[in-house]
CSV table of C-alpha atoms and ligand atoms in Angstrom, one decimal:
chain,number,residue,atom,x,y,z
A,12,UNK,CA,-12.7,24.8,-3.0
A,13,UNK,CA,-15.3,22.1,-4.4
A,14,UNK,CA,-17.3,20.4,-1.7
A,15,UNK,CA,-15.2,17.4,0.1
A,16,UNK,CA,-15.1,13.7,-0.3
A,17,UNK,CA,-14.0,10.9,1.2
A,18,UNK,CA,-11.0,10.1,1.0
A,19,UNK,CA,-11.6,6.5,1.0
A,20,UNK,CA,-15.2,5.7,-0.9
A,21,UNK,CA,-15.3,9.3,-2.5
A,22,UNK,CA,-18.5,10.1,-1.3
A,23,UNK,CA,-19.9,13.3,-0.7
A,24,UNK,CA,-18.9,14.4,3.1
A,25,UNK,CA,-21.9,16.4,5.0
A,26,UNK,CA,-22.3,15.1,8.4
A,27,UNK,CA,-19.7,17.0,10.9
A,28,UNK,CA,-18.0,15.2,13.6
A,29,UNK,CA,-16.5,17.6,15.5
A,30,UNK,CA,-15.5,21.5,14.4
A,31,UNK,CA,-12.9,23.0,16.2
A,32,UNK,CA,-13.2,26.2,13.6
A,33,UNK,CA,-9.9,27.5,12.6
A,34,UNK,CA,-6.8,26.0,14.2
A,35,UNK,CA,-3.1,27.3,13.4
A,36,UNK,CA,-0.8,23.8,12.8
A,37,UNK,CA,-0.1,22.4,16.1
A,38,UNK,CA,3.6,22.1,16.3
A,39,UNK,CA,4.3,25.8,14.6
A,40,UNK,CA,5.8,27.1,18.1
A,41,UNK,CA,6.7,30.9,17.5
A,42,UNK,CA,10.1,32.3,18.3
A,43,UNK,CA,9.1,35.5,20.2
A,44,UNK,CA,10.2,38.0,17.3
A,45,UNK,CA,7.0,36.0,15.3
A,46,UNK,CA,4.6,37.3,17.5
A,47,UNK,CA,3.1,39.8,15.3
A,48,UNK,CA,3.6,38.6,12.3
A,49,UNK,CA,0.9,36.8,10.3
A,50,UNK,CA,-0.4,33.3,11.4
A,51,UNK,CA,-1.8,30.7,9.1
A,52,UNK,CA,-4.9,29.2,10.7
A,53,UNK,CA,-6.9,26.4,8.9
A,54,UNK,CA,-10.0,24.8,9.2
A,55,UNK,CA,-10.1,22.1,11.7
A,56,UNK,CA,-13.0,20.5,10.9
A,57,UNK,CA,-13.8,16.9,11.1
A,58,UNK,CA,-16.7,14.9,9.1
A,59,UNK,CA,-18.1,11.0,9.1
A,60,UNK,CA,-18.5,9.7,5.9
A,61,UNK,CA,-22.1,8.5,5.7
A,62,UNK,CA,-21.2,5.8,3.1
A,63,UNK,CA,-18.4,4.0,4.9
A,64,UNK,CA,-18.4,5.7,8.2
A,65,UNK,CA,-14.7,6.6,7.9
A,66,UNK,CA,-13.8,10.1,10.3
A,67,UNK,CA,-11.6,12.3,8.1
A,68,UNK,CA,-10.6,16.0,8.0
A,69,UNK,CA,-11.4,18.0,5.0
A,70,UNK,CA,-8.3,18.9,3.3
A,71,UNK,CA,-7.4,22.3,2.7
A,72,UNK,CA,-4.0,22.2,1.0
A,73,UNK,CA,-1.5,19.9,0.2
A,74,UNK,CA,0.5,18.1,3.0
A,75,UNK,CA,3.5,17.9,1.2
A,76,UNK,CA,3.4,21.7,1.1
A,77,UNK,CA,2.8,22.3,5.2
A,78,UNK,CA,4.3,19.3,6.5
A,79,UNK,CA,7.6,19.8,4.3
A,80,UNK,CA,10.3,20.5,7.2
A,81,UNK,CA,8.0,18.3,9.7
A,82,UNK,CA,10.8,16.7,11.8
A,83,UNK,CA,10.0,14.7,14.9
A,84,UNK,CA,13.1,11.8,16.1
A,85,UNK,CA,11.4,9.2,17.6
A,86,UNK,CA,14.6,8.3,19.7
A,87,UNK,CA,14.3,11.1,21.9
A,88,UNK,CA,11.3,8.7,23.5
A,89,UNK,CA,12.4,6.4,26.2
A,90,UNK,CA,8.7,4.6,26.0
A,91,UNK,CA,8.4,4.8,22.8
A,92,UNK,CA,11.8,3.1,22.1
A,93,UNK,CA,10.8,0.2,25.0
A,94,UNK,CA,7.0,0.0,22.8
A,95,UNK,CA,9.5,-0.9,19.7
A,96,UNK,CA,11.5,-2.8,21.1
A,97,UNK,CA,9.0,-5.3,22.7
A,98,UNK,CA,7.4,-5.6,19.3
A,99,UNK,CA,10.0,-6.8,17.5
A,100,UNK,CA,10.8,-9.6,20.4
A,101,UNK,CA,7.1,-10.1,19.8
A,102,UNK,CA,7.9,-10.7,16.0
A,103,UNK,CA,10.8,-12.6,16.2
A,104,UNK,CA,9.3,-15.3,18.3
A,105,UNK,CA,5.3,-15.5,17.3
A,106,UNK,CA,5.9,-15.1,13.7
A,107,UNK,CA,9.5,-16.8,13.0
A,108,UNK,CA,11.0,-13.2,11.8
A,109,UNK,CA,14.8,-14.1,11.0
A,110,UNK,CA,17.9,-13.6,9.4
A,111,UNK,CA,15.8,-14.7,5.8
A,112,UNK,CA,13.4,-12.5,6.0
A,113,UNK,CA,12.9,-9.2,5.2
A,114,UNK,CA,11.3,-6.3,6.9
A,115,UNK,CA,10.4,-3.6,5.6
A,116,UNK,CA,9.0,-0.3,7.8
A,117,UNK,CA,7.2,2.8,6.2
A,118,UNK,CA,7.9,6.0,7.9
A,119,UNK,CA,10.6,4.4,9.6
A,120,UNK,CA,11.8,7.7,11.1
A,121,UNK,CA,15.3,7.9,12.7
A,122,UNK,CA,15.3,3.9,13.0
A,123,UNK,CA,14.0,4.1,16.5
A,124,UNK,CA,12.2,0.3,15.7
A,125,UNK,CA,14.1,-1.1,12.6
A,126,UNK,CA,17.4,-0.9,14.6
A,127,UNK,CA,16.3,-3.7,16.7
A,128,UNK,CA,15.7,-5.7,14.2
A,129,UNK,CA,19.1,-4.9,12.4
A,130,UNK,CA,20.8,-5.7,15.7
A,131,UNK,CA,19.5,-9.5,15.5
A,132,UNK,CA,20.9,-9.9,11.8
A,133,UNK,CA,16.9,-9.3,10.1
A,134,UNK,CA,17.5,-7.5,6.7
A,135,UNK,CA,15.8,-4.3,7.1
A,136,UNK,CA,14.8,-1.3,4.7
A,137,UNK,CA,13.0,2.1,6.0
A,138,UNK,CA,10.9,4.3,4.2
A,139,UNK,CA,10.7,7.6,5.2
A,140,UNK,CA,9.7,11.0,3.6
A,141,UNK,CA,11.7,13.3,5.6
A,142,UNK,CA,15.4,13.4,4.3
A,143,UNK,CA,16.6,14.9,7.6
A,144,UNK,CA,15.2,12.1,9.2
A,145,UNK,CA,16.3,9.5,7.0
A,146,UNK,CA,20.3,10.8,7.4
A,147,UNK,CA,19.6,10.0,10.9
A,148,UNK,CA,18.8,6.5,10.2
A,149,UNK,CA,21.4,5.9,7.7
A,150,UNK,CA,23.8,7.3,9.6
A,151,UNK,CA,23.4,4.4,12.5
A,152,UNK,CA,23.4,1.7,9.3
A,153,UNK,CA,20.0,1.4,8.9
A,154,UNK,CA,19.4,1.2,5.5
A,155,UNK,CA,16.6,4.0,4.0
A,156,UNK,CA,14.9,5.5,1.3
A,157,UNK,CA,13.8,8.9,1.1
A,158,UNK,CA,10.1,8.5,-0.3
A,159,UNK,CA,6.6,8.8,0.2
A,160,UNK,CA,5.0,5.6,0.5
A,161,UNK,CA,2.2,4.2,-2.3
A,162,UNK,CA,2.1,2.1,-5.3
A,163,UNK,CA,4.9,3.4,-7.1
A,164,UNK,CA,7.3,3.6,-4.4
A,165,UNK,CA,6.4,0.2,-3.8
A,166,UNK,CA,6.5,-1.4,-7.6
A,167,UNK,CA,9.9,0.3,-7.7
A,168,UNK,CA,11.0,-1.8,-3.9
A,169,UNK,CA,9.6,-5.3,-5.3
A,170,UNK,CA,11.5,-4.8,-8.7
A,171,UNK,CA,14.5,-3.7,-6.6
A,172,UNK,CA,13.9,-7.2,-4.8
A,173,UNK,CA,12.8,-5.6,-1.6
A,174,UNK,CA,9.9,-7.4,-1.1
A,175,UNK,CA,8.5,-7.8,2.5
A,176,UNK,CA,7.7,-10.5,5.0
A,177,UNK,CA,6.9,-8.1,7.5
A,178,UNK,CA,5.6,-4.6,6.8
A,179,UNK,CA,4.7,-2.2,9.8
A,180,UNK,CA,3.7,1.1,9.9
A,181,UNK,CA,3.3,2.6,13.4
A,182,UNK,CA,1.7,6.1,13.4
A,183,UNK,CA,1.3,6.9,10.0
A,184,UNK,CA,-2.0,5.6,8.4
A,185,UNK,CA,-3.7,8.6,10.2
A,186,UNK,CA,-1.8,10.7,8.2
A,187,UNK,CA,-1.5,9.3,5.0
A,188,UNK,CA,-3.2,11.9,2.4
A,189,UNK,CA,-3.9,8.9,-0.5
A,190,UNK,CA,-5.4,5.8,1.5
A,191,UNK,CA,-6.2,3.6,-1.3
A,192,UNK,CA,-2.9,4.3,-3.1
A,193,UNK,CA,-1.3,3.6,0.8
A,194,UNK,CA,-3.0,0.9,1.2
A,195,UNK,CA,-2.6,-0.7,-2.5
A,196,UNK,CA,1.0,0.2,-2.1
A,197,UNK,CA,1.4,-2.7,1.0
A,198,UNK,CA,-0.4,-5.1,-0.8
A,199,UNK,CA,1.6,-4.4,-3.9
A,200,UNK,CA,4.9,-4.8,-1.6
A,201,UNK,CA,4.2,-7.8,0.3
A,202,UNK,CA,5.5,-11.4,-0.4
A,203,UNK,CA,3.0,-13.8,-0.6
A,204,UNK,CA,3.4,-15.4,2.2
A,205,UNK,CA,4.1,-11.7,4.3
A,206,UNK,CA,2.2,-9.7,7.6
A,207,UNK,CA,1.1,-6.3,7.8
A,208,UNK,CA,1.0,-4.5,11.4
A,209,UNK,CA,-0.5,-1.1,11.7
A,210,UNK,CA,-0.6,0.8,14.7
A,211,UNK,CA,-3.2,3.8,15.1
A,212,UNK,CA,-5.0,5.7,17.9
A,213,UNK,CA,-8.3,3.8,17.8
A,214,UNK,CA,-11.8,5.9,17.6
A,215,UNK,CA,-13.6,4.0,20.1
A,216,UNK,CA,-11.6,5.4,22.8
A,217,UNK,CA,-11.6,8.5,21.6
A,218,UNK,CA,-15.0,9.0,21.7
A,219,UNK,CA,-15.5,7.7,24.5
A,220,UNK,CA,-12.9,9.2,27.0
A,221,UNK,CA,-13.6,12.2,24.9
A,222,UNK,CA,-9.9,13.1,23.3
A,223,UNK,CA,-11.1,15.5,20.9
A,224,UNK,CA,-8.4,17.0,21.5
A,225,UNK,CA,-5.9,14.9,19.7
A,226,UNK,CA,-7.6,15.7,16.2
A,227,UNK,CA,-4.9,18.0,14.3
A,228,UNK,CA,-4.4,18.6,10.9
A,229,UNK,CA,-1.5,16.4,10.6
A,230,UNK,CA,-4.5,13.9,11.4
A,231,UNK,CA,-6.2,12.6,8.6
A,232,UNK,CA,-8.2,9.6,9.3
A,233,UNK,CA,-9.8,8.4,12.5
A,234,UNK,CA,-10.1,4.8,12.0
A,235,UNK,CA,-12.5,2.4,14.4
A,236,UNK,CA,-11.3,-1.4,13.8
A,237,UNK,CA,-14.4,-1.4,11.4
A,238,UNK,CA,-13.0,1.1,9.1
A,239,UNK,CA,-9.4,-0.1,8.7
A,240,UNK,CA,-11.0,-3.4,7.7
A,241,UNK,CA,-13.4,-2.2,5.0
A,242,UNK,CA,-10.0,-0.1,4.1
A,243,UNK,CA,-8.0,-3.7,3.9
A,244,UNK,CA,-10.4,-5.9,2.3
A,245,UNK,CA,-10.8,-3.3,-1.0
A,246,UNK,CA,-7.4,-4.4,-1.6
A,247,UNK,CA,-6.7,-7.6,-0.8
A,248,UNK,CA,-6.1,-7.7,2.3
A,249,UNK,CA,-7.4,-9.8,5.4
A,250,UNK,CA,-7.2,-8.5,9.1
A,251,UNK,CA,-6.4,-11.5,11.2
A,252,UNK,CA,-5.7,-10.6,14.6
A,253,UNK,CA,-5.8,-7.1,16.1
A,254,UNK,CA,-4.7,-6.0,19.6
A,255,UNK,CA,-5.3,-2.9,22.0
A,256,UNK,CA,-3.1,-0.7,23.0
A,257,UNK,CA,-2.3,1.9,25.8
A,258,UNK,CA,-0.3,4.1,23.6
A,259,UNK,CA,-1.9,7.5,22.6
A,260,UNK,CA,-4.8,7.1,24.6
A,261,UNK,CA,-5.6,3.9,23.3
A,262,UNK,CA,-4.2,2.2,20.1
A,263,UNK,CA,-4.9,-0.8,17.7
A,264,UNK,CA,-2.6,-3.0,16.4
A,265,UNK,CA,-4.0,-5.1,13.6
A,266,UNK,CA,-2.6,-7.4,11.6
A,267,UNK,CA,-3.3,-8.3,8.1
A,268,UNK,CA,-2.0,-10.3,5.1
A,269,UNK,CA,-3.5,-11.5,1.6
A,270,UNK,CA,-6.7,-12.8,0.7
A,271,UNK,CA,-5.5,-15.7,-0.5
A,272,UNK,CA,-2.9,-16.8,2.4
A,273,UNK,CA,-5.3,-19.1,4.4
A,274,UNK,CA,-2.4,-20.1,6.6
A,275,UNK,CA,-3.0,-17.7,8.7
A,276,UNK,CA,-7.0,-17.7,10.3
A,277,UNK,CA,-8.4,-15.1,12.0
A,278,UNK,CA,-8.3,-14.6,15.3
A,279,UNK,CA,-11.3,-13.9,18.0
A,280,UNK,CA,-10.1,-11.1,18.7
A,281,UNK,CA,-11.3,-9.6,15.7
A,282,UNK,CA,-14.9,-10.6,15.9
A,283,UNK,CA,-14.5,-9.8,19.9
A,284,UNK,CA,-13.4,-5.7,19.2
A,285,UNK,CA,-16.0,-5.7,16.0
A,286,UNK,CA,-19.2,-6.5,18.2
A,287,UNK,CA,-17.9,-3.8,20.9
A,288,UNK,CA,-18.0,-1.3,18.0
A,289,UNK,CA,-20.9,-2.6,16.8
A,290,UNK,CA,-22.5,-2.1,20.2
A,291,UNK,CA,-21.2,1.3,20.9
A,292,UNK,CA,-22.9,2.0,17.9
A,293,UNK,CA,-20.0,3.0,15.6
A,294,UNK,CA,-21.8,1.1,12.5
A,295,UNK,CA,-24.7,3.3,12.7
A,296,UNK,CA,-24.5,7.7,11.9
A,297,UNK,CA,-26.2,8.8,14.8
A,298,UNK,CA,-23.2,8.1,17.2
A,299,UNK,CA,-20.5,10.2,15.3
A,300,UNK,CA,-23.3,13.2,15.0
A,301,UNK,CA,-23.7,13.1,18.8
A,302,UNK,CA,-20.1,13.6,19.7
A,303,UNK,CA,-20.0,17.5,18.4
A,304,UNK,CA,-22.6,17.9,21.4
A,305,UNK,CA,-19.9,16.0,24.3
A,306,UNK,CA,-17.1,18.3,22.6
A,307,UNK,CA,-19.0,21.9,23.0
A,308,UNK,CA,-19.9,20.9,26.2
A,309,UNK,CA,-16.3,20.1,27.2
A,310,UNK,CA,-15.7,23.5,26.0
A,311,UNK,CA,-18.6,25.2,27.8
A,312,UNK,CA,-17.1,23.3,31.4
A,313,UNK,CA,-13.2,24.6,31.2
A,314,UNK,CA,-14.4,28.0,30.5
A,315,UNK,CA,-16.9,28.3,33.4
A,316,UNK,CA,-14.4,26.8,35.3
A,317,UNK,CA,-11.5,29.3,34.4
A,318,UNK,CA,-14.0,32.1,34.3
A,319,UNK,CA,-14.6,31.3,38.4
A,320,UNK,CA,-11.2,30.8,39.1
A,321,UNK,CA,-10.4,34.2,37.7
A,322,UNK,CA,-13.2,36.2,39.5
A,323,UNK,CA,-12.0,34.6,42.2
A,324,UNK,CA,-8.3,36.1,42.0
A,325,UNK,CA,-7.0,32.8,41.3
A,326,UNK,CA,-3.7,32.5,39.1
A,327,UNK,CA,-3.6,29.6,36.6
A,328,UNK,CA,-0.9,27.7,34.5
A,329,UNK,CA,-0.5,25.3,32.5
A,330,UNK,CA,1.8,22.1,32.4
A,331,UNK,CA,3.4,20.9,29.2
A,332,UNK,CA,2.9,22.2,25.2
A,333,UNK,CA,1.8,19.3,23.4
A,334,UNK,CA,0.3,19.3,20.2
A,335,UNK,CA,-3.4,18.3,21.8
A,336,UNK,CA,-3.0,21.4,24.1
A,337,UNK,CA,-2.9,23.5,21.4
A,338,UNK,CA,-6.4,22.1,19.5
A,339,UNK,CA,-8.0,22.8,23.3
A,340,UNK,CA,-6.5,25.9,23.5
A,341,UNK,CA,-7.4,27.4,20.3
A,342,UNK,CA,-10.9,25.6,19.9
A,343,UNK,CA,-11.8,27.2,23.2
A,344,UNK,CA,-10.2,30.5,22.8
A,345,UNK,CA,-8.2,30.1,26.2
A,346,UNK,CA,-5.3,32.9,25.7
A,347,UNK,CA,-3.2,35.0,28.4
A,348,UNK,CA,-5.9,36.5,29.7
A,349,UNK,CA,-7.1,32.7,31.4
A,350,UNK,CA,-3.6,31.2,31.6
A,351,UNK,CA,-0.2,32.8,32.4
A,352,UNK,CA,2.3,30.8,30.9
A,353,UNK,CA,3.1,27.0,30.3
A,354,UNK,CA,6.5,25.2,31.0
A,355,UNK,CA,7.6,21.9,29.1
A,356,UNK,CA,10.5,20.1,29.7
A,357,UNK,CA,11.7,20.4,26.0
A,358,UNK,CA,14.7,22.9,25.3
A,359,UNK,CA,13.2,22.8,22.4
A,360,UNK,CA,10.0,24.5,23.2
A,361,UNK,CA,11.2,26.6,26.1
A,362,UNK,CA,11.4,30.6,24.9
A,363,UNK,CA,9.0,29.8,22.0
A,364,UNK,CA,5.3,30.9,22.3
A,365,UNK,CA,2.0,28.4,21.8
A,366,UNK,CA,1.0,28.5,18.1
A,367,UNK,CA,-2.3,30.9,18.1
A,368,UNK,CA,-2.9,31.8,21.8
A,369,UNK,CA,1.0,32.9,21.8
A,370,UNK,CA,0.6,31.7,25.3
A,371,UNK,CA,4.7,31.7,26.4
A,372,UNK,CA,6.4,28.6,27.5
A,373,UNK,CA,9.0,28.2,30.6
A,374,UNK,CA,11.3,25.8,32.0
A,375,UNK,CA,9.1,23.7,34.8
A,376,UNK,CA,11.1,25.8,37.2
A,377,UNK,CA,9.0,28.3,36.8
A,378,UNK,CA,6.1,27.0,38.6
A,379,UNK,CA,7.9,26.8,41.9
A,380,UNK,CA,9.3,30.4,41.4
A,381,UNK,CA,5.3,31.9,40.8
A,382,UNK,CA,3.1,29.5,43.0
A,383,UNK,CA,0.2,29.5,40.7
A,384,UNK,CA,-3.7,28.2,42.4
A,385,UNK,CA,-4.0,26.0,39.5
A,386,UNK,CA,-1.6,24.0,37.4
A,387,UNK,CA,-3.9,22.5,34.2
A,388,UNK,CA,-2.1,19.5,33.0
A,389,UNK,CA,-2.3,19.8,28.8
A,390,UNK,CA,-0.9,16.2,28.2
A,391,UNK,CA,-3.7,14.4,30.1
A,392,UNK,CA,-2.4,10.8,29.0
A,393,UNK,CA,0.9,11.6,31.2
A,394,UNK,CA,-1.5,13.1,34.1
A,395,UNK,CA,0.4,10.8,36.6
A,396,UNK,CA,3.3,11.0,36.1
A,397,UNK,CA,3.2,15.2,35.7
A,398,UNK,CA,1.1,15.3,39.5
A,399,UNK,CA,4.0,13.1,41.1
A,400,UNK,CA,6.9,15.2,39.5
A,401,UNK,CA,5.1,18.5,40.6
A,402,UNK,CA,3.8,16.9,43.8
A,403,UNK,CA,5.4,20.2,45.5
A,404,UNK,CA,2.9,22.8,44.7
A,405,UNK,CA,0.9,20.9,47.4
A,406,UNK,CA,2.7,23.2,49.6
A,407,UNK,CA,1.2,26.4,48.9
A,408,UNK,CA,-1.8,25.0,47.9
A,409,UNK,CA,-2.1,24.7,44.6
A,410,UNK,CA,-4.6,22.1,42.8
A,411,UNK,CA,-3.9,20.5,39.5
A,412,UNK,CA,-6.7,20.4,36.9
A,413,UNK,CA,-7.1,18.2,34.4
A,414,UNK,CA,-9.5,19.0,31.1
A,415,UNK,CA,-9.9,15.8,29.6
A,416,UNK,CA,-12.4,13.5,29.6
A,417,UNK,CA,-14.2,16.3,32.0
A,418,UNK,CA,-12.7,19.2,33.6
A,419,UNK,CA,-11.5,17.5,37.0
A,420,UNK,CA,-9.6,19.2,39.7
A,421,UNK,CA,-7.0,17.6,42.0
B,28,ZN,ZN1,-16.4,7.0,2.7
């Protein structure tokens, strides 16, 4: 494969931001008769554009190709579905959004967000790539089209008449393989007068709570609110207002619309969030180069602490099989021989076996049945939540451990 380039400027990528060496995909669970069968493991490497500062992965084969039976229903979310459902009330009575408008939602999944809409009387159309997906959608009455999103799929929507006054995309500008044709797409595909909202786990808080862990190769980009705007502006587009987010760690939404539409200035915000970035150094290299440093170290500190509890004769689990469990798991090499099992409160999951360190996942019951010393909580963002539920292993004396942002024990 020829050397990489970004995927936004096309420059040459050199600098590395993180390599987490060879990863399997993190949601390829294994049944337990895959066990010795061949797994394909991919570079999980991630780089900083020196040009335009944009944090990518280098691609290593088409997403269409790995991603093809990707299926995740965002209904099955009770947050998630509350997060969607304050947004549009949010929409509805900041921005006017009625029965005249149109909105228009790519990768529109199941209709988890659009149905909200729909149940005021807005006109709304989904996009969404996965026709599984989609036949949920359609199936509640949510009208949606099984595409990809970019400029074509959007020429073909705005000669259909399916132009938007409000086009969101939550979740899916990380993982969008063509960012200028994305991007140009929205632009193409919005009325004159129309708003943009993105949502996206935002860089500055990943670097500095240290979630290198949520980098997976369904994750393209890593945008900072200084990259998505250089990303807008190249086509036409002006970010007006941007908010934070708890969601994923921490989130942006921004907002953007045309160049041209003055009717709607820019908010504070926006120069508010651009001189913390600026500050925390994200317009300058040195910052992204120092971060592979914090991640090794991470690394060197939840095996020194798993090597002691081990000599010791302690017994250690996990909690929960997330995808970022898996990129900490493989990146540090922590199989069986650190962790017995895991448990998840997905039927889904339970049976199956971590993809890579085949680590086997239980029913939460399971915990209570083997008293383990330690119970390290993979899903650190629901940390909480997961020590109240299992509050009870308090009674034999078992401590909770946290990896992320540094190995912590509770
Ligand atoms: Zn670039």
């Amino acid at each position: 494969m020829s050397a990489p380039h970004c995927r936004f400027c096309a420059a040459p990528l050199s600098v590395t931001f993180c390599d987490l060496g060879m990863s399997p995909l993190s949601n390829a669970y294994l049944q337990p008769g895959q066990l010795r069968d061949r797994e394909p493991f991919y570079p999980l490497h991630a780089l900083v554009c020196e040009q335009c500062l944009l944090v990518q992965l280098e691609e290593f084969e088409s997403p269409e190709q790995i991603f093809g039976d990707y299926a995740y229903f965002s209904s099955y979310s009770d947050t998630w579905l509350a997060h969607a459902s304050d947004y549009v009330e949010q929409m509805v009575t900041r921005f006017g959004i009625d029965g005249s408008s149109q909105v228009v939602e790519i990768a529109s999944n199941d209709g988890y967000l659009l149905q909200y809409f729909k149940a005021k009387g807005i006109p709304v159309l989904g996009v969404e790539p996965a026709a599984n997906v989609a036949a949920v959608a359609k199936a509640k009455g949510i009208d949606t089209q099984v595409a990809f999103f970019g400029i074509d799929t959007a020429r073909r929507l705005a000669t259909d008449g399916k132009q938007a006054d409000l086009l969101l995309g939550n979740n899916v500008l990380a993982h969008v393989p063509d960012l200028n044709d994305f991007v140009a797409g929205m632009k193409r595909l919005l009325k004159p007068t129309g708003l943009i909202t993105l949502e996206f786990p935002h860089l500055l808080r990943l670097m500095q709570q240290n979630q290198f862990d949520t980098i997976y190769h369904e994750h393209f980009s890593y945008f900072s609110l200084l990259t998505v705007e250089q990303v807008l502006a190249r086509h036409g587009l002006t970010l007006f207002d941007v908010e934070q987010l708890p969601t994923h760690g921490g989130s942006l939404r921004v907002y953007a619309r045309h160049v041209e539409d003055a009717g709607r200035p820019v908010a504070e915000a926006v120069a508010l969030l651009r001189m913390e970035e600026i500050k925390a150094g994200l317009n300058t290299l040195a910052v992204y180069a120092d971060f592979a440093e914090q991640v090794r170290e991470t690394k060197r500190a939840l095996l020194e602490f798993l090597i002691k509890a081990k000599r010791a004769g302690k017994s250690v689990a996990a909690y929960g099989a997330p995808a970022k469990g898996n990129t900490l798991l493989n990146y540090c090499g922590i199989r069986t021989d650190f962790i017995d099992y895991t448990v998840d409160r997905s039927p889904h999951k339970q049976g199956r076996h971590l993809p890579g360190t085949h680590i086997p996942i239980f029913s939460p019951d399971r915990i209570a049945s083997t008293k383990p010393d330690y119970v390290l909580i993979l899903p650190w963002n629901l940390r909480a939540e997961i020590i109240s539920q299992m509050a009870s292993i308090r009674t034999w004396g078992g401590q909770f451990v946290v990896p992320i942002p540094t190995v912590a024990v509770f």
